[in-house]
Amino acid sequence: MPPGTTAGTLLRQNQQLLTPSVAGKPGDSIDAEDNAPSKTPGAPQRAEPHVHVQRFVVDESLPEPAATHVRKLFAHFEGRELSFSEVARVRTLLNVLLRSEVDVLAYATLPPQEVNDGTVRFEIHRGRIEKVSLDNTSLVSTAVLEHYLPTNRTGEAPTLNELEQAIRQMQALPGVAQARPSLSPGEAVGTTDVQLQAKPDARVQGALVVDNSGSASSGRNRAGAQLAINSPLGIGDRLQGVAFYAPRWGQDHASAGGNTVIGQLSYEIPLGYSGVRAGASYTRLQYRQGGPNQDVFDGNGAADVAGIYVNKPLIDRDDASLTVGTTLDYKRLRDGFFDIDSKRRSVVGGIRVSGSKQGTFAGQPNAVQFDAALQTGSLTQRELGLFDDEEFPTAGRFTRFSGNFEYAQKVVAGFTASVKGSVQLASRHLDGSEQMSIGGAQGVRGYGPELPGVDRGALVQVALSRQIDPVPGLSVSTFYDYGRGQINKDRSLDGAANTFTVQSAGIGLSYQYNQKVAVSLSEAWRIGASPAGQPTSKAGQTWISAMLVF
């Protein structure tokens, strides 16, 4: 087992950091006010005729919960003597319910009728969108956005669902901050004209980041920057760069004199006008080990990764999403110890599914997020390194499955409970770049990143957090982490625990201001002894991160 850091472990530990961001913004719902006639101030008031209303009915069945709410509305006025103005008021309130819970273009009318038996009947109508136009000031060209308008797809009058889908797809484009609909009466009776106002997003967005989540032997403390250019070609594309640096200075004893440099450049474009996006990225990583054995091992290495991907949304709603995609990566890895290099190359392809769902439980909101990937690849060992195992090599074909899940639920008194889980399965012993991380800031937080990667493993994190009301943006949390993994699927390790279990618990404090500043601090304490054969870690770990968005 090579001492300390390798190029593969660094790629694994920074996988989340190097995942290109996907542009996406929450959709806007369409709203309209009821155009009920109003009384003219100062007009002379005359006594209105009254009618006894035993019950109100509608001419069609309504979906829940609208049907229940309409029955409650009617019950408030039934069994009374009502004026014509009061009956019209019931129609106005009914229209509010129809537009908020059935269809924004649905409305009720009061047809001519004889109220002989005390029954007043309303007719339900579905309005029709007559025309959709675009008022575009965004960074995406008008010619591109017009392709998203539903009238240009079918040649027929669009439905409300088609219009809402077009709004969500426009708002997902880098360069479009918001696509807001404006409704006005159409020329024909019962029709509506819609104008979509596409507002511009910032041309350049970025963030400055500092944290102590780097490598245990090549620099824990690091600083970085993320920069994105929205729609540089006016087609909803995005050019993004990421750079992180752990300098030789300012490190602790274990990584003093070491350094790490990570950089990535990615570009993403829409394919067609149905939400499909494709991207390509190139990542370069270099490191040199530090610490007390720096001159002995002379550990250093590098990695180059070129990747392409395509993502297609299958479900795209305000409260739910489901996306499928394909990925293909080419990796070139080198690690040197005592001037002897280990050189590997791999090609890895796979499919990925991700999604989210928002809902309620016991009257409180909740949210679920998940992603899963099935990948297969082949690794070639071009040159055998000093610490490479000839008996159980990582070279050859392999298949691995990885999955992540998170559930957050608001509970009483402003508390939010959450549970996160991760799992990985593998067909054989893997290179460090394909293994799963158990320790570190994203794993069992009572252990540092020096905890070895695993071929197969599971991770569970449970937390309870609460907003501090007197200070907006400030929250406190307590958490528990559990991890279990198998380092080498193909054999047991000599003098070490091949399968190990680690646990920790801790507290955290986070602060966010105006979506521009985010600071987090957490302290985690190890539960139980360190795994056999692994370096004895400190009883606790402190994790710090800060981000400034611009």
XYZ file of C-alpha atoms in Angstrom:
550
model
C 0.000 0.000 0.000
C 1.597 3.314 -1.039
C 2.231 5.780 1.740
C -0.035 8.810 1.947
C -1.569 10.447 -1.083
C -1.894 9.122 -4.638
C -3.340 10.735 -7.758
C -6.273 8.325 -7.617
C -7.156 9.110 -4.002
C -7.045 12.840 -4.710
C -9.432 12.431 -7.652
C -11.736 10.361 -5.460
C -11.693 12.811 -2.543
C -12.423 15.772 -4.837
C -15.096 14.094 -6.952
C -17.869 16.350 -5.641
C -15.747 19.457 -6.143
C -14.967 18.560 -9.768
C -18.514 17.710 -10.842
C -19.575 20.407 -13.349
C -22.546 22.351 -12.036
C -25.833 22.100 -13.879
C -27.680 25.339 -14.492
C -31.120 25.247 -13.006
C -33.460 27.695 -11.375
C -36.861 27.174 -9.779
C -39.855 27.732 -11.999
C -42.484 30.406 -11.633
C -46.134 29.496 -11.383
C -48.640 31.287 -13.551
C -51.085 33.445 -11.682
C -53.972 35.686 -12.692
C -56.493 37.779 -10.834
C -60.225 37.296 -11.145
C -61.692 40.074 -13.274
C -64.931 40.447 -11.357
C -66.899 43.646 -11.972
C -66.518 46.202 -9.216
C -68.928 48.757 -7.929
C -68.432 52.322 -9.008
C -67.759 54.605 -6.018
C -70.514 57.111 -5.486
C -73.057 55.267 -7.629
C -76.583 55.276 -6.197
C -77.413 52.029 -4.420
C -80.744 50.366 -5.092
C -82.343 47.504 -3.237
C -81.481 44.211 -4.941
C -83.850 41.278 -5.311
C -83.026 38.224 -3.207
C -83.379 34.522 -3.845
C -83.398 31.607 -1.427
C -80.391 29.381 -2.176
C -80.691 25.882 -0.804
C -77.538 24.617 -2.510
C -74.890 25.412 -5.139
C -73.751 22.854 -7.723
C -71.220 22.719 -10.561
C -71.740 20.904 -13.839
C -68.683 18.621 -13.569
C -66.655 16.683 -11.020
C -63.596 18.475 -9.639
C -60.303 16.895 -8.515
C -59.164 16.886 -4.894
C -58.446 18.980 -2.911
C -60.391 21.473 -5.028
C -63.648 19.504 -4.659
C -63.460 19.594 -0.849
C -62.614 23.295 -0.765
C -65.474 24.129 -3.149
C -67.941 22.201 -0.983
C -66.783 24.154 2.076
C -67.189 27.429 0.172
C -70.723 26.563 -0.921
C -71.706 25.382 2.581
C -70.911 28.843 3.954
C -73.606 30.454 1.744
C -76.199 27.680 1.364
C -79.552 27.794 3.155
C -79.734 31.601 3.058
C -81.469 34.435 1.257
C -78.841 35.896 -1.097
C -78.853 38.969 -3.309
C -77.662 38.744 -6.894
C -74.454 40.520 -5.848
C -73.835 37.904 -3.161
C -74.324 35.086 -5.687
C -71.829 36.849 -7.953
C -69.462 37.014 -4.966
C -69.705 33.227 -4.606
C -68.773 32.911 -8.291
C -65.744 35.167 -7.728
C -64.525 33.080 -4.781
C -65.151 29.903 -6.794
C -62.973 31.245 -9.606
C -60.133 31.906 -7.172
C -60.240 28.253 -6.085
C -60.467 26.968 -9.654
C -57.468 28.974 -10.797
C -55.285 28.031 -7.840
C -56.213 24.338 -7.557
C -57.589 23.176 -10.933
C -56.320 25.229 -13.861
C -55.166 28.818 -14.038
C -57.362 29.257 -17.115
C -60.436 27.593 -15.575
C -63.396 29.777 -14.646
C -67.054 29.478 -13.645
C -70.041 31.213 -15.204
C -73.586 31.678 -13.940
C -75.835 30.756 -16.876
C -79.451 31.973 -17.158
C -81.613 29.677 -15.023
C -84.775 29.429 -13.018
C -84.091 28.962 -9.296
C -87.306 27.190 -8.467
C -85.990 24.490 -6.173
C -83.316 26.603 -4.444
C -80.488 25.177 -6.570
C -78.005 27.558 -8.230
C -75.902 25.953 -10.965
C -72.439 27.081 -12.116
C -70.862 26.017 -15.395
C -67.115 25.278 -15.471
C -65.138 26.342 -18.539
C -61.520 25.816 -19.528
C -59.949 28.871 -21.093
C -57.743 28.542 -24.165
C -54.378 30.167 -24.823
C -54.696 31.990 -28.117
C -51.207 33.426 -28.592
C -47.780 33.212 -26.931
C -45.198 35.950 -27.506
C -41.699 36.611 -26.172
C -40.143 39.716 -24.642
C -36.464 38.777 -24.366
C -33.737 40.743 -22.597
C -31.758 37.682 -21.455
C -28.278 36.568 -22.534
C -29.779 33.851 -24.746
C -30.714 34.958 -28.248
C -34.362 35.453 -29.153
C -33.972 33.028 -32.063
C -33.006 30.277 -29.611
C -35.705 31.026 -27.024
C -38.443 31.112 -29.661
C -37.799 27.417 -30.301
C -38.951 26.714 -26.739
C -42.344 28.371 -27.267
C -44.971 25.611 -27.454
C -46.714 27.166 -30.478
C -43.538 26.704 -32.517
C -43.425 22.999 -31.669
C -46.935 21.864 -32.578
C -48.441 24.659 -34.641
C -51.543 24.425 -32.445
C -52.780 26.430 -29.485
C -50.617 25.384 -26.504
C -51.964 23.879 -23.335
C -51.159 25.232 -19.894
C -48.877 22.255 -19.168
C -46.911 22.910 -22.359
C -46.521 26.558 -21.395
C -45.282 25.743 -17.886
C -42.843 23.195 -19.346
C -41.471 25.848 -21.719
C -40.978 28.252 -18.805
C -39.016 25.669 -16.808
C -36.815 24.804 -19.779
C -36.053 28.467 -20.474
C -35.181 29.145 -16.841
C -32.798 26.172 -16.833
C -30.665 27.865 -19.493
C -27.557 29.725 -18.287
C -28.163 33.376 -19.114
C -31.896 33.356 -18.292
C -32.555 34.454 -14.724
C -36.330 34.315 -14.981
C -39.082 33.682 -17.524
C -42.210 35.330 -16.154
C -45.584 35.049 -17.899
C -47.948 37.977 -18.273
C -51.607 37.262 -19.140
C -54.013 39.447 -21.096
C -57.435 38.815 -22.704
C -57.328 37.347 -26.203
C -59.337 38.561 -29.167
C -61.778 35.654 -29.031
C -64.116 35.125 -26.091
C -62.640 32.770 -23.478
C -59.071 33.041 -24.809
C -55.904 34.416 -23.228
C -52.726 35.898 -24.707
C -49.466 35.126 -22.894
C -46.259 37.143 -23.072
C -43.130 35.516 -21.623
C -40.633 38.022 -20.263
C -37.128 36.475 -20.243
C -34.893 38.382 -17.812
C -31.062 38.327 -17.998
C -28.796 36.477 -15.611
C -25.309 37.727 -14.750
C -22.810 37.181 -17.560
C -20.091 36.101 -15.115
C -20.679 34.251 -11.857
C -18.109 32.929 -9.454
C -17.081 32.067 -5.937
C -13.989 32.177 -3.743
C -13.571 29.240 -1.367
C -11.274 28.324 1.522
C -11.432 25.075 3.511
C -9.353 22.446 5.280
C -10.713 19.419 3.390
C -7.578 18.703 1.378
C -5.196 15.752 1.481
C -3.687 14.651 4.781
C -0.162 14.463 3.295
C -0.184 17.009 0.447
C -2.060 19.915 2.022
C -5.209 20.035 4.175
C -5.598 23.820 4.016
C -6.451 25.126 0.577
C -8.006 28.011 -1.335
C -9.880 27.987 -4.596
C -12.028 29.802 -7.098
C -14.911 28.870 -9.343
C -15.801 30.990 -12.379
C -18.620 30.532 -14.892
C -19.451 32.475 -18.063
C -23.139 32.199 -18.901
C -24.231 31.822 -22.515
C -21.012 33.097 -24.157
C -22.368 32.106 -27.601
C -25.936 33.198 -26.878
C -27.316 29.646 -27.072
C -27.692 28.800 -23.380
C -24.198 27.345 -23.113
C -21.815 27.675 -20.156
C -18.030 27.818 -19.822
C -16.771 27.029 -16.326
C -13.401 26.857 -14.607
C -12.384 25.526 -11.184
C -8.977 25.919 -9.506
C -7.851 24.811 -6.035
C -4.416 25.128 -4.487
C -3.012 23.742 -1.246
C 0.272 25.654 -0.779
C 3.463 24.406 0.861
C 3.144 26.976 3.636
C 0.361 27.177 6.202
C -0.023 23.405 6.596
C 0.068 21.205 9.680
C 2.966 18.906 10.582
C 1.610 15.910 8.628
C 1.603 17.767 5.293
C 4.197 20.512 5.825
C 6.103 21.114 2.602
C 3.534 19.305 0.460
C 1.221 20.882 -2.078
C -1.694 20.092 -4.366
C -2.917 21.867 -7.503
C -6.289 21.009 -9.057
C -7.778 22.640 -12.139
C -10.746 21.903 -14.344
C -12.220 23.488 -17.463
C -15.679 22.433 -18.650
C -18.118 23.483 -21.352
C -21.809 22.603 -21.651
C -24.377 23.205 -24.389
C -28.053 22.390 -24.958
C -28.827 19.699 -27.544
C -32.088 20.613 -29.197
C -34.895 22.313 -27.313
C -36.237 19.612 -24.974
C -33.855 20.113 -22.034
C -31.103 17.718 -23.177
C -27.607 19.019 -22.371
C -24.150 17.736 -23.260
C -20.794 18.691 -21.822
C -17.087 18.036 -21.894
C -14.439 18.627 -19.243
C -10.698 18.374 -18.730
C -9.143 18.029 -15.270
C -5.476 18.299 -14.277
C -4.163 17.385 -10.831
C -0.617 17.545 -9.453
C 0.680 16.837 -5.957
C 3.803 16.458 -3.873
C 3.718 14.804 -0.486
C 4.942 16.655 2.570
C 5.345 15.750 6.199
C 8.217 14.185 8.139
C 8.923 11.521 5.450
C 8.956 13.932 2.523
C 12.639 13.488 1.697
C 12.501 9.710 2.203
C 9.612 8.820 -0.100
C 9.785 11.789 -2.485
C 6.124 11.107 -3.203
C 4.664 12.977 -6.164
C 2.214 12.402 -8.954
C -0.317 13.723 -11.417
C -3.609 12.868 -13.069
C -5.314 13.940 -16.286
C -9.003 13.264 -16.868
C -11.000 14.023 -20.029
C -14.733 13.402 -19.890
C -17.939 13.853 -21.850
C -21.559 13.469 -20.741
C -25.156 13.842 -21.927
C -28.153 14.425 -19.628
C -31.834 14.160 -20.540
C -34.705 15.152 -18.208
C -37.556 12.635 -18.066
C -39.617 14.406 -15.388
C -39.428 18.183 -15.002
C -41.992 19.610 -12.600
C -41.865 22.202 -9.851
C -42.123 19.474 -7.207
C -40.301 16.585 -8.905
C -37.486 15.881 -11.349
C -35.857 12.829 -12.916
C -32.821 12.942 -15.210
C -30.930 10.161 -16.972
C -27.495 10.523 -18.498
C -24.449 8.809 -19.923
C -20.785 9.464 -19.091
C -17.428 8.529 -20.609
C -14.075 9.327 -18.946
C -10.467 8.766 -19.955
C -7.986 8.872 -17.045
C -4.195 8.936 -17.023
C -2.594 8.484 -13.585
C 0.991 8.616 -12.337
C 2.409 8.173 -8.817
C 6.116 8.230 -8.024
C 7.955 6.998 -4.923
C 11.759 6.641 -4.659
C 11.944 7.771 -8.331
C 9.938 4.710 -9.426
C 6.687 5.548 -11.228
C 3.381 3.714 -11.284
C 1.556 4.618 -14.511
C -2.045 3.642 -15.268
C -4.665 4.465 -17.847
C -8.376 3.768 -17.751
C -11.514 4.249 -19.822
C -14.777 4.286 -17.857
C -18.312 4.647 -19.199
C -21.704 4.380 -17.614
C -25.254 5.537 -17.063
C -26.528 7.810 -14.318
C -29.966 8.571 -12.873
C -30.731 11.508 -10.571
C -33.889 13.062 -9.241
C -35.705 14.946 -6.508
C -39.166 15.136 -4.957
C -40.755 17.709 -2.671
C -43.778 16.967 -0.531
C -45.278 17.139 2.931
C -45.584 14.788 5.893
C -47.776 15.533 8.904
C -48.335 19.005 7.492
C -44.605 19.810 7.316
C -42.545 20.116 4.094
C -39.908 17.590 3.107
C -37.543 16.929 0.224
C -35.826 13.871 -1.256
C -32.785 13.824 -3.544
C -31.035 10.810 -5.046
C -28.560 9.770 -7.707
C -27.200 6.417 -8.855
C -24.572 5.374 -11.391
C -23.609 2.062 -12.980
C -20.181 2.192 -14.604
C -17.916 -0.270 -16.338
C -14.354 0.256 -17.453
C -10.896 -1.105 -17.996
C -7.630 -0.069 -16.356
C -4.222 -0.713 -17.933
C -1.028 -0.788 -15.833
C 1.638 0.665 -18.125
C 4.435 0.699 -15.528
C 4.453 -1.138 -12.201
C 5.194 1.066 -9.210
C 7.071 0.286 -6.029
C 3.901 -0.320 -3.982
C 1.735 -1.951 -6.679
C 0.554 -5.457 -5.784
C 1.445 -7.979 -8.514
C -0.633 -10.745 -6.907
C -3.845 -8.696 -6.660
C -3.553 -5.967 -9.311
C -6.135 -3.312 -10.045
C -5.579 -3.662 -13.805
C -8.329 -5.235 -15.889
C -12.044 -4.828 -16.459
C -14.289 -3.749 -13.619
C -17.884 -2.747 -12.876
C -19.088 -0.621 -10.019
C -22.377 0.753 -8.744
C -22.667 3.878 -6.596
C -25.715 5.547 -5.117
C -26.550 8.527 -2.902
C -29.742 9.455 -1.082
C -30.809 12.397 1.092
C -34.075 13.053 2.907
C -34.836 16.259 4.825
C -37.964 16.801 6.914
C -39.088 19.885 8.796
C -40.321 18.975 12.257
C -41.723 20.884 15.219
C -40.354 24.118 16.678
C -38.276 25.058 13.646
C -36.145 21.900 13.637
C -35.122 20.064 10.464
C -34.121 16.389 10.523
C -32.112 14.834 7.702
C -30.580 11.508 6.756
C -28.015 10.928 4.010
C -26.804 7.611 2.691
C -24.184 6.435 0.194
C -23.295 2.967 -1.052
C -20.828 1.440 -3.496
C -20.478 -2.089 -4.886
C -17.627 -3.337 -7.085
C -16.890 -6.446 -9.124
C -13.187 -6.522 -8.160
C -10.383 -4.617 -6.425
C -10.337 -1.034 -7.735
C -7.776 1.669 -8.336
C -7.915 4.487 -5.799
C -9.596 6.776 -8.348
C -12.634 4.457 -8.457
C -12.908 3.645 -4.746
C -15.326 5.164 -2.232
C -14.228 7.596 0.489
C -15.357 6.811 4.039
C -13.547 9.518 6.027
C -13.156 13.257 5.572
C -15.499 16.229 5.529
C -18.083 14.428 3.362
C -17.856 11.098 5.197
C -17.427 10.022 8.809
C -16.299 13.424 10.003
C -14.493 12.179 13.109
C -11.793 10.798 10.769
C -9.559 12.694 8.367
C -9.044 12.015 4.653
C -6.181 9.619 5.464
C -8.742 6.854 6.074
C -8.283 4.424 3.127
C -10.720 4.206 0.243
C -12.863 1.096 -0.128
C -14.037 -1.083 -3.016
C -17.373 -1.729 -1.328
C -18.884 0.381 1.391
C -21.821 2.188 2.944
C -22.115 5.540 4.672
C -24.998 6.972 6.735
C -25.217 10.506 8.168
C -28.059 11.630 10.450
C -28.471 15.265 11.537
C -30.853 17.536 13.418
C -30.565 21.286 12.785
C -32.334 24.426 13.928
C -32.385 27.998 12.710
C -31.370 30.604 15.293
C -34.274 33.021 14.892
C -32.634 36.166 16.353
C -29.857 35.883 13.728
C -31.235 35.272 10.215
C -29.121 32.762 8.298
C -27.531 31.219 11.400
C -28.219 27.568 12.250
C -26.840 24.991 14.656
C -26.817 21.217 14.192
C -25.857 17.948 15.792
C -24.972 14.865 13.759
C -23.972 11.202 13.793
C -21.954 9.431 11.063
C -21.562 5.703 10.409
C -19.373 4.083 7.770
C -18.411 0.535 6.872
C -16.192 -0.575 4.013
C -14.029 -3.274 2.467
C -10.638 -2.019 1.261
C -9.805 -4.925 -1.071
C -12.671 -7.022 -2.383
C -10.335 -9.772 -3.595
C -8.468 -10.652 -0.400
C -7.738 -9.923 3.245
C -4.957 -7.494 4.094
C -1.912 -8.603 6.042
C -1.785 -6.901 9.441
C -4.788 -4.673 8.752
C -8.556 -4.804 8.964
C -9.704 -5.316 5.377
C -13.295 -4.669 6.458
C -13.738 -1.939 9.046
C -16.436 0.116 10.747
C -16.042 3.728 11.887
C -18.392 6.085 13.717
C -18.396 9.678 14.899
C -20.686 12.344 16.311
C -20.447 16.101 16.499
C -21.942 19.557 16.347
C -21.950 22.182 13.634
C -22.580 25.868 13.099
C -23.358 27.475 9.743
C -24.186 30.964 8.546
C -25.500 32.240 5.219
C -26.026 35.841 4.213
C -28.059 36.948 1.227
C -26.957 33.907 -0.820
C -23.548 35.585 -1.098
C -21.646 34.426 1.978
C -21.602 30.935 3.494
C -19.481 29.854 6.465
C -19.567 26.494 8.229
C -17.721 25.119 11.239
C -18.074 21.630 12.676
C -16.367 19.568 15.354
C -16.625 15.771 15.178
C -15.409 13.208 17.702
C -14.461 9.639 16.907
C -16.554 6.884 18.511
C -14.475 3.804 19.315
C -10.924 2.900 18.305
C -9.361 3.498 14.898
C -9.452 0.511 12.489
C -6.649 -2.023 12.957
C -3.593 -1.392 10.823
C -4.541 2.215 10.047
C -2.822 5.350 11.361
C -4.112 6.378 14.774
C -6.138 9.515 14.187
C -6.872 12.297 16.598
C -9.874 11.903 18.860
C -11.635 14.647 16.925
C -11.572 16.620 13.693
C -12.388 20.268 13.056
C -13.787 21.200 9.642
C -13.976 24.770 8.360
C -15.178 26.175 5.050
C -16.092 29.622 3.777
C -17.470 30.787 0.435
C -17.963 34.221 -1.093
C -20.217 34.276 -4.165
C -19.956 37.055 -6.738
